[in-house]
mmCIF file of C-alpha atoms in Angstrom:
data_model
loop_
_atom_site.group_PDB
_atom_site.id
_atom_site.type_symbol
_atom_site.label_atom_id
_atom_site.label_comp_id
_atom_site.label_asym_id
_atom_site.label_seq_id
_atom_site.Cartn_x
_atom_site.Cartn_y
_atom_site.Cartn_z
ATOM 1 C CA MET A 1 124.098 143.109 84.995
ATOM 2 C CA GLY A 2 127.531 141.961 84.961
ATOM 3 C CA ASP A 3 127.529 142.033 89.285
ATOM 4 C CA GLY A 4 124.641 140.125 88.892
ATOM 5 C CA ALA A 5 125.825 137.057 86.550
ATOM 6 C CA GLY A 6 128.431 136.849 88.728
ATOM 7 C CA LEU A 7 126.522 136.291 91.440
ATOM 8 C CA LEU A 8 124.144 133.710 90.085
ATOM 9 C CA ALA A 9 127.328 131.559 88.806
ATOM 10 C CA ASP A 10 128.938 131.682 91.963
ATOM 11 C CA LEU A 11 125.525 130.650 93.686
ATOM 12 C CA SER A 12 125.208 127.524 91.770
ATOM 13 C CA ALA A 13 129.318 127.083 91.834
ATOM 14 C CA TRP A 14 128.198 127.282 95.551
ATOM 15 C CA LEU A 15 124.800 124.671 95.241
ATOM 16 C CA SER A 16 126.864 122.110 92.689
ATOM 17 C CA ALA A 17 129.874 122.349 95.288
ATOM 18 C CA TRP A 18 127.043 121.677 98.516
ATOM 19 C CA SER A 19 126.142 118.411 96.642
ATOM 20 C CA ARG A 20 128.976 116.610 95.555
ATOM 21 C CA LEU A 21 129.552 117.012 99.278
ATOM 22 C CA ASP A 22 125.902 116.150 100.270
ATOM 23 C CA ALA A 23 126.387 112.606 98.521
ATOM 24 C CA GLN A 24 130.456 112.124 99.619
ATOM 25 C CA HIS A 25 128.739 112.545 103.125
ATOM 26 C CA ARG A 26 125.373 110.579 102.544
ATOM 27 C CA GLU A 27 128.689 107.752 100.791
ATOM 28 C CA LEU A 28 130.039 107.918 103.857
ATOM 29 C CA ARG A 29 127.042 107.777 106.480
ATOM 30 C CA HIS A 30 126.197 103.968 104.286
ATOM 31 C CA ALA A 31 129.636 102.905 104.384
ATOM 32 C CA ALA A 32 129.717 103.721 108.407
ATOM 33 C CA PHE A 33 126.845 101.303 108.623
ATOM 34 C CA SER A 34 126.723 98.901 105.992
ATOM 35 C CA ASP A 35 129.122 95.891 105.218
ATOM 36 C CA PRO A 36 131.346 95.676 102.557
ATOM 37 C CA LEU A 37 131.639 92.426 101.675
ATOM 38 C CA THR A 38 128.168 91.600 101.261
ATOM 39 C CA GLY A 39 126.121 94.731 101.179
ATOM 40 C CA ALA A 40 124.544 94.114 104.451
ATOM 41 C CA TRP A 41 123.412 96.326 107.218
ATOM 42 C CA ASN A 42 126.804 95.911 110.358
ATOM 43 C CA ARG A 43 126.313 95.859 113.695
ATOM 44 C CA ARG A 44 126.690 99.493 114.632
ATOM 45 C CA TYR A 45 123.434 100.082 112.409
ATOM 46 C CA PHE A 46 121.362 96.636 114.093
ATOM 47 C CA ASP A 47 121.874 98.552 116.913
ATOM 48 C CA ARG A 48 120.706 101.914 116.391
ATOM 49 C CA PHE A 49 117.737 100.964 114.545
ATOM 50 C CA MET A 50 116.706 98.020 116.944
ATOM 51 C CA ASP A 51 116.403 100.653 119.420
ATOM 52 C CA ALA A 52 114.777 102.504 117.100
ATOM 53 C CA ALA A 53 112.053 100.338 116.088
ATOM 54 C CA ILE A 54 111.233 98.281 120.027
ATOM 55 C CA ASP A 55 111.010 101.899 120.765
ATOM 56 C CA GLN A 56 108.227 103.082 118.247
ATOM 57 C CA ALA A 57 106.700 99.122 118.208
ATOM 58 C CA ARG A 58 106.089 100.273 122.347
ATOM 59 C CA ARG A 59 104.542 103.634 121.957
ATOM 60 C CA ALA A 60 102.923 102.449 118.873
ATOM 61 C CA ARG A 61 101.822 98.912 120.742
ATOM 62 C CA ARG A 62 103.011 96.497 117.523
ATOM 63 C CA THR A 63 105.516 93.947 117.838
ATOM 64 C CA LEU A 64 108.552 93.645 116.271
ATOM 65 C CA THR A 65 110.248 89.908 115.258
ATOM 66 C CA VAL A 66 114.028 89.749 114.951
ATOM 67 C CA MET A 67 115.808 86.224 113.766
ATOM 68 C CA VAL A 68 119.160 85.513 114.216
ATOM 69 C CA PHE A 69 120.625 82.306 111.775
ATOM 70 C CA ASP A 70 124.120 81.085 111.212
ATOM 71 C CA ILE A 71 125.030 78.966 107.727
ATOM 72 C CA ASP A 72 125.423 75.216 109.654
ATOM 73 C CA ASP A 73 129.081 73.684 108.905
ATOM 74 C CA PHE A 74 130.559 77.319 107.485
ATOM 75 C CA LYS A 75 133.762 76.979 108.841
ATOM 76 C CA LYS A 76 134.373 73.266 107.229
ATOM 77 C CA TYR A 77 132.990 74.679 103.432
ATOM 78 C CA ASN A 78 135.254 78.175 104.342
ATOM 79 C CA ASP A 79 138.343 75.866 105.204
ATOM 80 C CA THR A 80 137.936 73.064 102.767
ATOM 81 C CA TYR A 81 137.181 75.509 99.661
ATOM 82 C CA GLY A 82 139.074 78.308 99.817
ATOM 83 C CA HIS A 83 138.068 81.876 101.230
ATOM 84 C CA ALA A 84 136.442 82.739 97.995
ATOM 85 C CA ALA A 85 134.050 80.358 98.313
ATOM 86 C CA GLY A 86 133.601 81.274 101.637
ATOM 87 C CA ASP A 87 132.830 85.302 100.622
ATOM 88 C CA GLU A 88 130.778 83.708 97.543
ATOM 89 C CA ILE A 89 128.500 81.794 100.217
ATOM 90 C CA LEU A 90 127.968 85.149 102.479
ATOM 91 C CA ILE A 91 127.241 87.354 99.457
ATOM 92 C CA GLU A 92 124.302 85.411 97.916
ATOM 93 C CA THR A 93 122.693 84.777 101.240
ATOM 94 C CA VAL A 94 122.634 88.661 101.324
ATOM 95 C CA ARG A 95 121.049 88.297 97.772
ATOM 96 C CA LEU A 96 118.740 85.454 98.477
ATOM 97 C CA LEU A 97 117.608 87.047 101.593
ATOM 98 C CA ASN A 98 117.281 90.626 100.587
ATOM 99 C CA SER A 99 114.360 88.587 97.440
ATOM 100 C CA VAL A 100 111.894 87.457 100.580
ATOM 101 C CA ILE A 101 111.947 89.799 103.058
ATOM 102 C CA ARG A 102 109.546 92.618 102.895
ATOM 103 C CA PRO A 103 110.774 96.567 102.153
ATOM 104 C CA SER A 104 110.713 97.045 105.756
ATOM 105 C CA ASP A 105 112.897 94.544 106.838
ATOM 106 C CA ARG A 106 116.377 94.565 107.739
ATOM 107 C CA VAL A 107 118.930 92.406 107.072
ATOM 108 C CA CYS A 108 122.147 92.902 109.231
ATOM 109 C CA ARG A 109 125.732 90.477 108.995
ATOM 110 C CA VAL A 110 126.202 90.549 113.038
ATOM 111 C CA GLY A 111 129.360 88.116 112.672
ATOM 112 C CA GLY A 112 131.881 86.040 110.567
ATOM 113 C CA ASP A 113 128.644 84.210 109.328
ATOM 114 C CA GLU A 114 126.068 84.768 111.901
ATOM 115 C CA PHE A 115 123.282 87.039 110.061
ATOM 116 C CA ALA A 116 120.450 89.098 112.135
ATOM 117 C CA VAL A 117 117.500 90.232 110.380
ATOM 118 C CA ILE A 118 114.834 92.718 111.567
ATOM 119 C CA PHE A 119 111.540 92.183 110.711
ATOM 120 C CA TYR A 120 109.018 95.095 111.218
ATOM 121 C CA GLU A 121 105.965 95.986 109.536
ATOM 122 C CA PRO A 122 105.383 100.090 110.579
ATOM 123 C CA GLN A 123 102.546 100.752 109.257
ATOM 124 C CA GLY A 124 100.990 98.269 111.546
ATOM 125 C CA PRO A 125 97.668 95.990 111.196
ATOM 126 C CA ARG A 126 96.171 95.882 107.710
ATOM 127 C CA GLN A 127 93.260 97.918 106.365
ATOM 128 C CA GLN A 128 90.270 96.038 105.725
ATOM 129 C CA ASN A 129 89.453 94.568 102.235
ATOM 130 C CA SER A 130 93.844 94.115 101.485
ATOM 131 C CA ALA A 131 95.343 91.044 101.027
ATOM 132 C CA PRO A 132 96.494 89.357 104.191
ATOM 133 C CA PRO A 133 99.557 89.907 105.026
ATOM 134 C CA GLU A 134 102.592 87.169 105.065
ATOM 135 C CA SER A 135 104.207 86.158 108.616
ATOM 136 C CA VAL A 136 106.986 86.046 109.659
ATOM 137 C CA TYR A 137 107.152 82.522 109.032
ATOM 138 C CA GLN A 138 106.396 82.103 105.816
ATOM 139 C CA ILE A 139 109.390 84.872 104.554
ATOM 140 C CA ALA A 140 112.257 82.435 106.839
ATOM 141 C CA THR A 141 110.809 79.195 105.841
ATOM 142 C CA ARG A 142 111.092 80.237 102.294
ATOM 143 C CA PHE A 143 114.531 81.508 102.731
ATOM 144 C CA GLN A 144 115.606 78.292 104.464
ATOM 145 C CA LYS A 145 114.535 76.437 101.120
ATOM 146 C CA GLN A 146 116.638 78.670 98.929
ATOM 147 C CA ILE A 147 119.557 78.607 100.142
ATOM 148 C CA CYS A 148 119.278 74.657 100.293
ATOM 149 C CA THR A 149 118.856 74.268 96.844
ATOM 150 C CA HIS A 150 121.198 76.886 95.755
ATOM 151 C CA ARG A 151 123.969 76.422 93.260
ATOM 152 C CA PHE A 152 126.812 77.805 94.942
ATOM 153 C CA PRO A 153 129.620 77.557 91.903
ATOM 154 C CA LYS A 154 133.061 78.286 93.441
ATOM 155 C CA LEU A 155 131.529 74.682 95.772
ATOM 156 C CA GLY A 156 132.131 72.460 92.722
ATOM 157 C CA ALA A 157 129.264 70.469 91.306
ATOM 158 C CA GLU A 158 129.647 68.082 94.285
ATOM 159 C CA ALA A 159 128.845 70.245 97.432
ATOM 160 C CA ALA A 160 125.906 72.099 95.172
ATOM 161 C CA GLY A 161 122.669 72.938 96.919
ATOM 162 C CA THR A 162 123.860 71.262 99.999
ATOM 163 C CA LEU A 163 123.752 74.433 102.718
ATOM 164 C CA THR A 164 121.265 75.108 105.242
ATOM 165 C CA ILE A 165 120.835 77.224 107.754
ATOM 166 C CA SER A 166 119.769 77.164 111.854
ATOM 167 C CA GLY A 167 117.977 80.077 113.412
ATOM 168 C CA GLY A 168 116.015 81.074 116.375
ATOM 169 C CA LEU A 169 113.229 84.386 115.864
ATOM 170 C CA ALA A 170 112.614 86.334 119.122
ATOM 171 C CA THR A 171 109.490 88.689 119.197
ATOM 172 C CA PHE A 172 109.059 91.784 120.811
ATOM 173 C CA PRO A 173 107.018 91.677 123.597
ATOM 174 C CA TRP A 174 106.723 88.773 124.704
ATOM 175 C CA ASP A 175 110.328 87.714 124.349
ATOM 176 C CA GLY A 176 111.839 90.641 124.983
ATOM 177 C CA HIS A 177 111.849 93.913 126.078
ATOM 178 C CA ASP A 178 114.902 95.750 124.684
ATOM 179 C CA VAL A 179 117.721 94.902 122.240
ATOM 180 C CA GLU A 180 120.169 92.679 124.105
ATOM 181 C CA SER A 181 117.363 90.271 126.055
ATOM 182 C CA LEU A 182 115.658 89.892 122.225
ATOM 183 C CA LEU A 183 119.069 89.250 120.353
ATOM 184 C CA ASP A 184 120.072 87.283 123.456
ATOM 185 C CA ARG A 185 117.025 84.593 123.191
ATOM 186 C CA ALA A 186 117.082 84.608 119.537
ATOM 187 C CA ASP A 187 120.734 83.389 119.878
ATOM 188 C CA GLN A 188 119.604 81.131 122.611
ATOM 189 C CA LEU A 189 116.121 79.545 120.142
ATOM 190 C CA SER A 190 119.402 79.790 116.891
ATOM 191 C CA MET A 191 121.795 77.522 119.179
ATOM 192 C CA GLU A 192 118.343 74.948 120.411
ATOM 193 C CA SER A 193 118.137 74.431 116.227
ATOM 194 C CA LYS A 194 121.928 72.860 116.577
ATOM 195 C CA ARG A 195 121.460 70.672 119.080
ATOM 196 C CA GLN A 196 118.238 69.629 117.182
ATOM 197 C CA GLY A 197 120.337 68.897 114.396
ATOM 198 C CA LYS A 198 121.275 71.611 111.894
ATOM 199 C CA ASN A 199 118.819 73.032 109.010
ATOM 200 C CA ALA A 200 115.806 74.354 111.453
ATOM 201 C CA LEU A 201 114.415 77.831 112.817
ATOM 202 C CA THR A 202 113.065 77.363 116.480
ATOM 203 C CA LEU A 203 110.560 79.778 117.795
ATOM 204 C CA GLY A 204 110.005 81.784 121.092
ATOM 205 C CA PRO A 205 106.846 82.209 122.580
ATOM 206 C CA GLY A 206 105.788 85.114 121.048
ATOM 207 C CA ALA A 207 108.050 84.734 117.589
ATOM 208 C CA GLU A 208 104.598 81.783 117.701
ATOM 209 C CA ARG A 209 102.150 83.843 118.044
ATOM 210 C CA VAL A 210 102.822 86.042 115.336
ATOM 211 C CA CYS A 211 104.517 84.217 113.439
ATOM 212 C CA HIS A 212 101.152 81.541 112.662
ATOM 213 C CA ASN A 213 98.481 84.355 113.891
ATOM 214 C CA PRO A 214 99.438 87.307 110.903
ATOM 215 C CA HIS A 215 96.691 88.928 111.907
#
């Protein structure tokens, strides 16, 4: 009996140690793919997830949309109000985004104040008699309105509610066939939003199709 009890104690200790090691591994893995400031996924995660999602969308004959955007005049706010205010803008941007996206979508910080949102619904077409799906454009414009009206305390009362974003949306397979071409197209469309005077979202031909005809 003594040997059996000792064996069980050793097994219990091993399982406990393995559980701790597994938890530490998951934490390190998450840290390797996430942005430490905002909690958004990072560029490394974006590239890997997009590659896998596009492959799945190709095989299942489904669509995937990426929105690339940045915060208009972010450098001016950062220089005027300080890095703490700039950090608050970035953190709140991700929080607001996470409040409007779907569970299957991903928010990624791919540069200083540049973000990419992957809109992907792996379940595919909705079932008969289910609620109509919300279009990507509805989600994107709701976020755009939220950030325009959100108050950022560290900017001071005189600057509250003045932030805007400029972005572009590109959709697989019409606007690009891989990560690089989709991201490049979304970047071009984002620059077009800047040229329009900022505070705008510009859609590629494929994104037009998906955003305005979500069924």
